[in-house]
Coordinates of C-alpha atoms (C1' of nucleotides) in Angstrom, one line a residue:
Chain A
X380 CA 14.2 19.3 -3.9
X381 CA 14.5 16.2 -6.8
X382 CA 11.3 14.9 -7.2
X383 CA 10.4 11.7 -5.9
X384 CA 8.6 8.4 -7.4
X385 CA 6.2 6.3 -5.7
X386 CA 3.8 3.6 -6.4
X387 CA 0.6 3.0 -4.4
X388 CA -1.7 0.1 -4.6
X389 CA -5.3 0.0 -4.4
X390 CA -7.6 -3.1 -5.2
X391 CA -9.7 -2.2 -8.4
X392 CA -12.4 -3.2 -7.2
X393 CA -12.7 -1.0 -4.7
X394 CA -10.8 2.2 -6.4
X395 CA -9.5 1.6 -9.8
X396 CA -7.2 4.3 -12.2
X397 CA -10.5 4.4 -13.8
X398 CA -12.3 5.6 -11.2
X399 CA -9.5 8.1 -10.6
X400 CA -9.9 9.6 -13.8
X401 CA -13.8 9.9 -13.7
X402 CA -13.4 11.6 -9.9
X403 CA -14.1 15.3 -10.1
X404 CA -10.3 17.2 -11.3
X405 CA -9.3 13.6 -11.9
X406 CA -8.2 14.1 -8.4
X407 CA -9.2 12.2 -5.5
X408 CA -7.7 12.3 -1.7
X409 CA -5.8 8.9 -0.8
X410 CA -7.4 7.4 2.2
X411 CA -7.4 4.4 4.1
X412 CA -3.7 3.7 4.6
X413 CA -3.4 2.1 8.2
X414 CA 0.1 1.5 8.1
X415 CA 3.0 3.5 9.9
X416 CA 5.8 3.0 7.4
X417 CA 3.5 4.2 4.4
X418 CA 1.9 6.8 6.9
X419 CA 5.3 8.2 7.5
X420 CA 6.2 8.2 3.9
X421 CA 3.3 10.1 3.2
X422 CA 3.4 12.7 5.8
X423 CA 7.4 13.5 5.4
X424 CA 8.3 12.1 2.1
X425 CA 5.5 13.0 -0.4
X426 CA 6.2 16.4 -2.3
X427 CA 3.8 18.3 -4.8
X428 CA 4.7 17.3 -8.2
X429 CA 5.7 14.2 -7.3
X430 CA 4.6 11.1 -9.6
X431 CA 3.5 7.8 -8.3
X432 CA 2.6 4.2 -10.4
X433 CA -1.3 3.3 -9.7
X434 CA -0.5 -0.3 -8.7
X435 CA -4.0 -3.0 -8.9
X436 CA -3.6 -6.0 -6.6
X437 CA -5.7 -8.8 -5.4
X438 CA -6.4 -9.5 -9.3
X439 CA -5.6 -12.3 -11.4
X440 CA -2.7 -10.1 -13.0
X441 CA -1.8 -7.6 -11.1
X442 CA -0.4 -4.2 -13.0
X443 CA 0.5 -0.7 -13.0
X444 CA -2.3 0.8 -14.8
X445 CA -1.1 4.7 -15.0
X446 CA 0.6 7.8 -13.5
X447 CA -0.9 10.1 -10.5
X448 CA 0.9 13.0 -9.3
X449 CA 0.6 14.4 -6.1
X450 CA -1.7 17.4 -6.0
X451 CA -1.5 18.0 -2.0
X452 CA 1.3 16.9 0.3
X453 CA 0.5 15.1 4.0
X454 CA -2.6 16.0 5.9
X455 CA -4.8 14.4 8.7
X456 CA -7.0 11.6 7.0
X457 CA -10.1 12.9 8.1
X458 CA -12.1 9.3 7.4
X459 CA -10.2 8.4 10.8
X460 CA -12.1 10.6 12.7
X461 CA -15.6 9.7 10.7
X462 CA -17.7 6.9 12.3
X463 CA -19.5 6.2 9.2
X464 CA -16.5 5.7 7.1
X465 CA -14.9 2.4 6.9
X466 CA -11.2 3.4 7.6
X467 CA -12.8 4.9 11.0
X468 CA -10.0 4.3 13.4
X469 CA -12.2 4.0 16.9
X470 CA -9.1 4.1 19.1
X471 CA -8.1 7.5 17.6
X472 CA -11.0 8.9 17.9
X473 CA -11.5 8.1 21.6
X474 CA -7.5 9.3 22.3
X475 CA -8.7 12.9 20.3
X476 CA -6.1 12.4 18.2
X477 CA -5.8 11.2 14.6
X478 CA -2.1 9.2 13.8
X479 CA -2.8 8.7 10.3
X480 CA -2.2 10.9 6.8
X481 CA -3.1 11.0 3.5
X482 CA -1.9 12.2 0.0
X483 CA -4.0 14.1 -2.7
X484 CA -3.2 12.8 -6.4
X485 CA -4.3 13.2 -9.3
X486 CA -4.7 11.0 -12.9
X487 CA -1.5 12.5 -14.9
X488 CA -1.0 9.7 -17.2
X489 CA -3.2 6.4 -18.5
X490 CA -0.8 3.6 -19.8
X491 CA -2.8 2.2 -23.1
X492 CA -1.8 -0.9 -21.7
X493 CA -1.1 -1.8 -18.2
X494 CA 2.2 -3.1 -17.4
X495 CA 1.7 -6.2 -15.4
X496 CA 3.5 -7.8 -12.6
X497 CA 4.9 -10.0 -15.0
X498 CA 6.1 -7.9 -17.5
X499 CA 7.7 -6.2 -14.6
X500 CA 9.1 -9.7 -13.3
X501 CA 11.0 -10.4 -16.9
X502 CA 12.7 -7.1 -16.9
X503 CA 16.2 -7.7 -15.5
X504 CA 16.7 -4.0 -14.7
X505 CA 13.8 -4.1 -12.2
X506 CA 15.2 -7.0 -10.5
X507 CA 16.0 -5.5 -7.2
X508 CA 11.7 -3.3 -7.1
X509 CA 10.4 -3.4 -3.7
X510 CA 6.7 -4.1 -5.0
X511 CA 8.5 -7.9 -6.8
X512 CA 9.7 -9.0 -3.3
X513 CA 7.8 -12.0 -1.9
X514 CA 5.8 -10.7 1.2
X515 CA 6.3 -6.6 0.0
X516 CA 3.5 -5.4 1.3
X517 CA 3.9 -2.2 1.9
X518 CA 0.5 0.1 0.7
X519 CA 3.1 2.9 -0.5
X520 CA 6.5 2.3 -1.9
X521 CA 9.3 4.7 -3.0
X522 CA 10.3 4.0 -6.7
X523 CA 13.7 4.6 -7.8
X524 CA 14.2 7.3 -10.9
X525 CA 15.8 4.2 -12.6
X526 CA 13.1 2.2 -11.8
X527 CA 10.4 4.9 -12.8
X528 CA 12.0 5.7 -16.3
X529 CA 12.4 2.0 -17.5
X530 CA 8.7 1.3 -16.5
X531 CA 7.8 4.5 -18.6
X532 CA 9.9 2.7 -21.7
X533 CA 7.9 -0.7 -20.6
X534 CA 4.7 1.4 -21.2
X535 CA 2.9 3.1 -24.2
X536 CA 1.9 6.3 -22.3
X537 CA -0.8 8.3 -23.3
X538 CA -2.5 11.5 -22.0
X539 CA -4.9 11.4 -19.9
Chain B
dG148 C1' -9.1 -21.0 -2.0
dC149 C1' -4.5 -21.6 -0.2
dC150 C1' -0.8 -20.0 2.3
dA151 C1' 3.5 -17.3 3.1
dA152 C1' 4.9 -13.1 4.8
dC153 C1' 4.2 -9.4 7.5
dG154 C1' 2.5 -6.0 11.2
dT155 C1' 0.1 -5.7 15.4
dT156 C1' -1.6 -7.1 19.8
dG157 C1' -1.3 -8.7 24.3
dG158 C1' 0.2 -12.0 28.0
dC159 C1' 4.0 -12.8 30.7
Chain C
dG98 C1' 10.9 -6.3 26.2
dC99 C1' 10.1 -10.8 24.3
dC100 C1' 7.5 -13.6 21.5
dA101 C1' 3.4 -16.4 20.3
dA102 C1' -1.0 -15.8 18.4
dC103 C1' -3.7 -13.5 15.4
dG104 C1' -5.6 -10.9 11.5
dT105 C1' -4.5 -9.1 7.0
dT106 C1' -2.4 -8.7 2.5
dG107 C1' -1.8 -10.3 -1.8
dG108 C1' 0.4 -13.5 -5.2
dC109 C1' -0.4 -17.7 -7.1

DNA sequence: GCCAACGTTGGC
DNA sequence: GCCAACGTTGGC
């Protein structure tokens, strides 16, 4: 199957590209997404290999910061079931069973800068992104190949 | 800090 | 099953 691209948001201050790139394999398991559109992206949509942008919000300027790939396809999110996490999902728990998946990625490529929002907003070709819409706000968000290849040319990519 | 947009909840 | 109220997200 074509491979598929993504982007995923995460506030940096509570897990940042950095932080993705100092975790152990640069690899870290996605948790925390309590939403049933991105849920059901992850568990039917994501394949191995696929790439995804590493979108920071709730900043001054938000941006894409790098490249993750996905390193392991849909499984239960096992903080659901973990009182002592902070994505524990009580109701689950009592029912026995866990509704919500999660996505292993890993760091694949650093951007030397970040591409922000506005950057992205001043390209004409990105007009119609999901991520640009007022009110878009959707965790995880299929990218177009379009889309993904003219955000690549917007960045100065790097190896990780 | 404000507030618009959205998803979820719960009363009816 | 509708929809108002609420909580959250996230840009600005």
């Amino acid at each position: 199957m074509a491979k598929k691209y993504w982007l995923m948001k995460t506030e940096p201050s509570v897990f940042s590209f950095e932080d993705l790139v100092k975790a152990p394999g640069k690899t870290t398991a996605w948790e925390g997404v309590r939403n049933y559109q991105a849920r059901n992206l992850m568990r039917d949509e994501f394949q191995l290999g696929d790439l995804a942008f590493i979108y920071h919000s709730g900043i001054a300027e938000p941006e894409i910061a790098g490249i993750a790939e996905i390193a392991k396809t849909g499984y239960a999110d096992p903080f659901a079931m973990d009182s002592k996490s902070k994505y524990y999902d009580a109701d689950a728990k009592k029912k026995g069973v866990n509704p919500w998946f999660l996505v292993d990625v890993r760091a694949k490529k650093r951007f030397k800068k970040s591409v922000t929002r506005s950057e992205l907003k001043n390209c004409k070709a990105l007009a119609g992104m999901m991520v640009l819409r007022k009110g878009a706000r959707l965790s995880v968000q299929p990218v177009t190949e379009a889309e993904f290849k003219t955000i690549c040319e917007l960045s100065d990519l790097e190896n990780v």
